[in-house]
């Protein structure tokens, strides 16, 4: 690890001010991406500004038809929350499938979305549920937030403060874990909004990060049943291909996981 | 047996310190004035080093020195050796290129060191390493067997034309040709034994400390065999004569073979410590472990088996290409030859066997012995062949095996090994019963109705352990004898120290070795301690690998115990005014049989050391040593059966059941044996389903972290059902065969046989990843 200056911010504003002062500052939440990258010397921030202990950034609120998870809330809290389980069981199931217990107790939703790993789980939920990502400057719709591998609409120094998920009529998540990393080799989140709108988001499979599948959405809109996906053809073009999953295998998984997600959604 | 004697599942004495974080590993050791090494490693698989500019690095804070490959060669530190000479079929010796500890001129795999920075801290060394400019001229690389043997392929070493190290044969080719000529059926099989990275939990580490006044070195290192390390460092690498070099291997966190070898980093640390006049520490990180710890396996094989009309095996013909990587590691040459082809008879009567093994260089990490070493490759080949044959000949796979089992012992195979004892029917019967083999067809049908493909796979393995009779291995080209030594010291108050040349790095010697003493003397194991891993304390030894510590190391302790007991009985008889022949040892006392006269061990020990009243002419003291050289290998064997279910839509394999029936001879501590089997099975299943060290066509490693290399996790594995069918090994007085490698040797074939049974297609390579299995299911 390169030398760095560690700061523990006590408010979002203080964090943003510290960021502005640093030469090449980075926010730190759970540290489950940033710290390994720093240890490998692939990142060398001048300043590390810890968001994880800012009180206003931790917690879950369910109000009316919205579940709001504040940015520095660890995955474990989401998985363990009765309120989340009642409102969006698929979200709590997703959180419970991230990494291992150590990862779930430290990794945060804000870190996950800001990092936008193409195989991360949360981006699929945010995309399929049509979440709104709230920052210290604005609100960003999920459709506008994810900008390809490891890149987002966040501006330099912008802090995610919370993510709001509209409560759907039905939702389900099915993940086929990458054998080594246990991220998603392919994960599919299906959601039927109370408006009747259907959104399907796929993570782990695409070369450009989380994506929606128009073909599966259309099929499920016509008929919300696993069998409706049978006839959908998923193209392997633009999909990732590596030693753990060729692109046509991932294309197959998109269908199979979509079906399982629908079954889980009920 | 007594509560702590042989056969008791005594809780491991060493676990208190390991579980409470009090183990003392090399990286825990800090010496006064210690400096830290960081290696500069080649990012290229094959390149010429045109120049190294360290001028900027040398000016950086805390930098003590930057040393390179040219300097280590100029200082006459020896090149790394390969300790087992193999002769090709044309009579020529194996052809090897030089392997200097740091590359002075040419790098041949990604991760090979070209220079080292020595600094006041690890971080400062890393900082400076980034400022060292290495000018490489990239050369074309070969990354696998197929690329290496192609005509016109890039050449690694001028000494080895065609990248070929040797072309070795074993067995009677004419007899095999004759067998195939009269065969009713011939079964053919092509397979790959995938390359693995060992991944001991503790990465390698070394601290070298040079004492200029005494011209003496101390090396703390993560070694499975510190004595051999000292021998090689002094006899071949010119570090220092043996009496000027102390090697200490303290607590070591796993080895699996990868810590047998003396690596460049230890040589550089020793050499650098003398050059900079301060202790030098190097601790590798996980990436360095993937890049530089010796890998395992990596064979490409074609085999054919001939059967008569009654499905009896007539002959076996095997041709294997073994990938050695870029250099010949310490025991690498023996692995695909004498540790592999000599086991190709499996558990079967095979009248004629011929095998050809061609060893080749590639621009990859060197390959050497990894848990099982050659025997997993043999067992995998033989057991996949038996399953393939059963399918082709349309007989039950258990029945085909039974028909061909060796039942008479001793049995001389056509490939050197003489099996001493075994009962292959017993272990197969036990495993079939445990898994309810008879009920499988019904279970398969039920699974099918639920959309799942269920399969069952057998593997009847045999291995040669207890490595090894020195005379025999010497005649086959080994550079060392493979006996073991031991010393028993009874202290004046009756506590006992056992010095052994074996080395424990997870095996539990500190418990099992004490159990022998407890068994013989009837003293609690708390009164006994095991001393190992320090060349200043233990005279000499060959270390731990090849499931040898109990069969060879513990037998050496037994021999020393017998000598000690004989002397102690003389002292007791003298004190009790009885005849030596009437003395028996019970519950820590020397008793005169048939009387109530006795003297306790501490009193005998005290008498030995006060020497006030010893038999005439007896030397004082109570300390004996022994060297034990086995007369044969031992032959652990067993039957593994695995039942799995494949999800056809994802290709994912799930375990339904896994049973193991092993014959390890006598068990010293069944709980520790169980642990060894679990670990071995995890590695065998890991090879079958998960693990694969992959290089791209340019020799770039694709799997240099746990994000890409799939280490088996607990939830990847089934709950194992273990049992034992015991035949005692006649080759050693304790009847021990060894248990350290069996799981890794026998498990992979059982898993692949089960998957291929489930999917109804035989052509499936390891690791059987979901993608591969799905692809195979849906292939035309
Ligand atoms: C072994 C392991 C297994 C894992 N498995 C999975 C898995 O199965 N599925 C999965 O989805 N993920 C997985 N992860 C990732 C993990 O769950 C976290 O989501 C991820 O590390 C990012 O969250 P973090 O809180 O740790 O962020 P950090 O590592 O602290 O930060 C990551 C990036 O986000 C930025 N950042 C953090 N918080 C904010 C914020 N509030 N506003 C703006 N920028 C911010 C940081 O500056 C940094 O650039 C795994 C991680 C590990 C180490």
mmCIF file of C-alpha atoms and ligand atoms in Angstrom, chain A residues 26-35 51 71 75 97-100 103 106-108 110-112 114-115 119-122 154 158-160 175 181-184, ligand 1:
data_model
loop_
_atom_site.group_PDB
_atom_site.id
_atom_site.type_symbol
_atom_site.label_atom_id
_atom_site.label_comp_id
_atom_site.label_asym_id
_atom_site.label_seq_id
_atom_site.Cartn_x
_atom_site.Cartn_y
_atom_site.Cartn_z
ATOM 1 C CA UNK A 26 -11.136 8.724 -2.338
ATOM 2 C CA UNK A 27 -14.141 7.914 -0.219
ATOM 3 C CA UNK A 28 -13.993 4.774 1.843
ATOM 4 C CA UNK A 29 -17.101 2.860 2.904
ATOM 5 C CA UNK A 30 -16.824 -0.880 3.598
ATOM 6 C CA UNK A 31 -13.379 -0.940 2.054
ATOM 7 C CA UNK A 32 -14.011 -4.307 0.478
ATOM 8 C CA UNK A 33 -13.063 -3.044 -2.926
ATOM 9 C CA UNK A 34 -10.915 -0.036 -2.190
ATOM 10 C CA UNK A 35 -8.590 -1.583 0.395
ATOM 11 C CA UNK A 51 -17.933 7.560 5.229
ATOM 12 C CA UNK A 71 -25.506 4.560 1.466
ATOM 13 C CA UNK A 75 -25.301 -5.705 3.183
ATOM 14 C CA UNK A 97 -26.166 -13.694 -1.302
ATOM 15 C CA UNK A 98 -23.399 -11.119 -1.535
ATOM 16 C CA UNK A 99 -19.952 -12.525 -0.745
ATOM 17 C CA UNK A 100 -19.494 -14.127 2.643
ATOM 18 C CA UNK A 103 -18.055 -9.078 3.237
ATOM 19 C CA UNK A 106 -18.548 -4.431 5.929
ATOM 20 C CA UNK A 107 -19.504 -3.940 2.292
ATOM 21 C CA UNK A 108 -22.111 -1.216 1.711
ATOM 22 C CA UNK A 110 -23.301 2.909 -1.647
ATOM 23 C CA UNK A 111 -19.866 1.398 -2.225
ATOM 24 C CA UNK A 112 -21.326 -1.306 -4.393
ATOM 25 C CA UNK A 114 -20.442 3.657 -6.799
ATOM 26 C CA UNK A 115 -18.009 0.934 -7.758
ATOM 27 C CA UNK A 119 -20.631 -8.660 -11.647
ATOM 28 C CA UNK A 120 -21.993 -6.967 -8.524
ATOM 29 C CA UNK A 121 -25.481 -7.852 -7.311
ATOM 30 C CA UNK A 122 -26.985 -4.535 -6.183
ATOM 31 C CA UNK A 154 -21.320 10.316 -10.192
ATOM 32 C CA UNK A 158 -20.200 13.405 -5.316
ATOM 33 C CA UNK A 159 -21.418 11.226 -2.446
ATOM 34 C CA UNK A 160 -24.235 8.713 -2.646
ATOM 35 C CA UNK A 175 -27.848 -15.592 -9.054
ATOM 36 C CA UNK A 181 -15.088 -14.914 -6.743
ATOM 37 C CA UNK A 182 -18.705 -15.697 -5.824
ATOM 38 C CA UNK A 183 -19.813 -12.475 -7.475
ATOM 39 C CA UNK A 184 -22.512 -13.082 -10.090
HETATM 40 C C1 LIG C 1 -14.361 -11.451 -1.004
HETATM 41 C C2 LIG C 1 -15.376 -10.516 -1.558
HETATM 42 C C3 LIG C 1 -16.519 -11.035 -2.113
HETATM 43 C C4 LIG C 1 -17.488 -10.185 -2.628
HETATM 44 N N1 LIG C 1 -18.600 -10.731 -3.169
HETATM 45 C C5 LIG C 1 -19.528 -9.908 -3.714
HETATM 46 C C6 LIG C 1 -20.697 -10.446 -4.308
HETATM 47 O O1 LIG C 1 -20.930 -11.651 -4.312
HETATM 48 N N2 LIG C 1 -21.579 -9.586 -4.868
HETATM 49 C C7 LIG C 1 -21.361 -8.229 -4.840
HETATM 50 O O2 LIG C 1 -22.186 -7.503 -5.358
HETATM 51 N N3 LIG C 1 -20.294 -7.706 -4.275
HETATM 52 C C8 LIG C 1 -19.365 -8.504 -3.701
HETATM 53 N N4 LIG C 1 -18.270 -7.941 -3.118
HETATM 54 C C9 LIG C 1 -18.154 -6.474 -3.079
HETATM 55 C C10 LIG C 1 -18.640 -5.899 -1.750
HETATM 56 O O3 LIG C 1 -19.827 -6.461 -1.365
HETATM 57 C C11 LIG C 1 -18.871 -4.378 -1.771
HETATM 58 O O4 LIG C 1 -20.089 -4.106 -2.345
HETATM 59 C C12 LIG C 1 -17.868 -3.648 -2.525
HETATM 60 O O5 LIG C 1 -16.629 -3.967 -1.998
HETATM 61 C C13 LIG C 1 -18.062 -2.105 -2.451
HETATM 62 O O6 LIG C 1 -18.580 -1.677 -1.235
HETATM 63 P P1 LIG C 1 -17.703 -1.085 -0.063
HETATM 64 O O7 LIG C 1 -18.645 -0.521 0.895
HETATM 65 O O8 LIG C 1 -16.776 -2.102 0.419
HETATM 66 O O9 LIG C 1 -16.921 0.079 -0.822
HETATM 67 P P2 LIG C 1 -15.392 0.625 -0.795
HETATM 68 O O10 LIG C 1 -14.499 -0.504 -1.098
HETATM 69 O O11 LIG C 1 -15.175 1.277 0.537
HETATM 70 O O12 LIG C 1 -15.491 1.619 -1.917
HETATM 71 C C14 LIG C 1 -15.640 1.247 -3.265
HETATM 72 C C15 LIG C 1 -15.686 2.472 -4.166
HETATM 73 O O13 LIG C 1 -16.868 3.189 -3.970
HETATM 74 C C16 LIG C 1 -16.628 4.518 -3.532
HETATM 75 N N5 LIG C 1 -17.669 4.836 -2.565
HETATM 76 C C17 LIG C 1 -17.987 4.138 -1.445
HETATM 77 N N6 LIG C 1 -19.062 4.659 -0.847
HETATM 78 C C18 LIG C 1 -19.441 5.724 -1.594
HETATM 79 C C19 LIG C 1 -20.506 6.670 -1.487
HETATM 80 N N7 LIG C 1 -21.391 6.611 -0.492
HETATM 81 N N8 LIG C 1 -20.598 7.631 -2.425
HETATM 82 C C20 LIG C 1 -19.712 7.684 -3.445
HETATM 83 N N9 LIG C 1 -18.694 6.828 -3.590
HETATM 84 C C21 LIG C 1 -18.556 5.843 -2.668
HETATM 85 C C22 LIG C 1 -15.232 4.476 -2.976
HETATM 86 O O14 LIG C 1 -14.609 5.733 -3.085
HETATM 87 C C23 LIG C 1 -14.574 3.457 -3.870
HETATM 88 O O15 LIG C 1 -14.159 4.022 -5.069
HETATM 89 C C24 LIG C 1 -17.304 -8.773 -2.587
HETATM 90 C C25 LIG C 1 -16.144 -8.260 -2.025
HETATM 91 C C26 LIG C 1 -15.185 -9.107 -1.513
HETATM 92 C C27 LIG C 1 -13.954 -8.536 -0.901
#
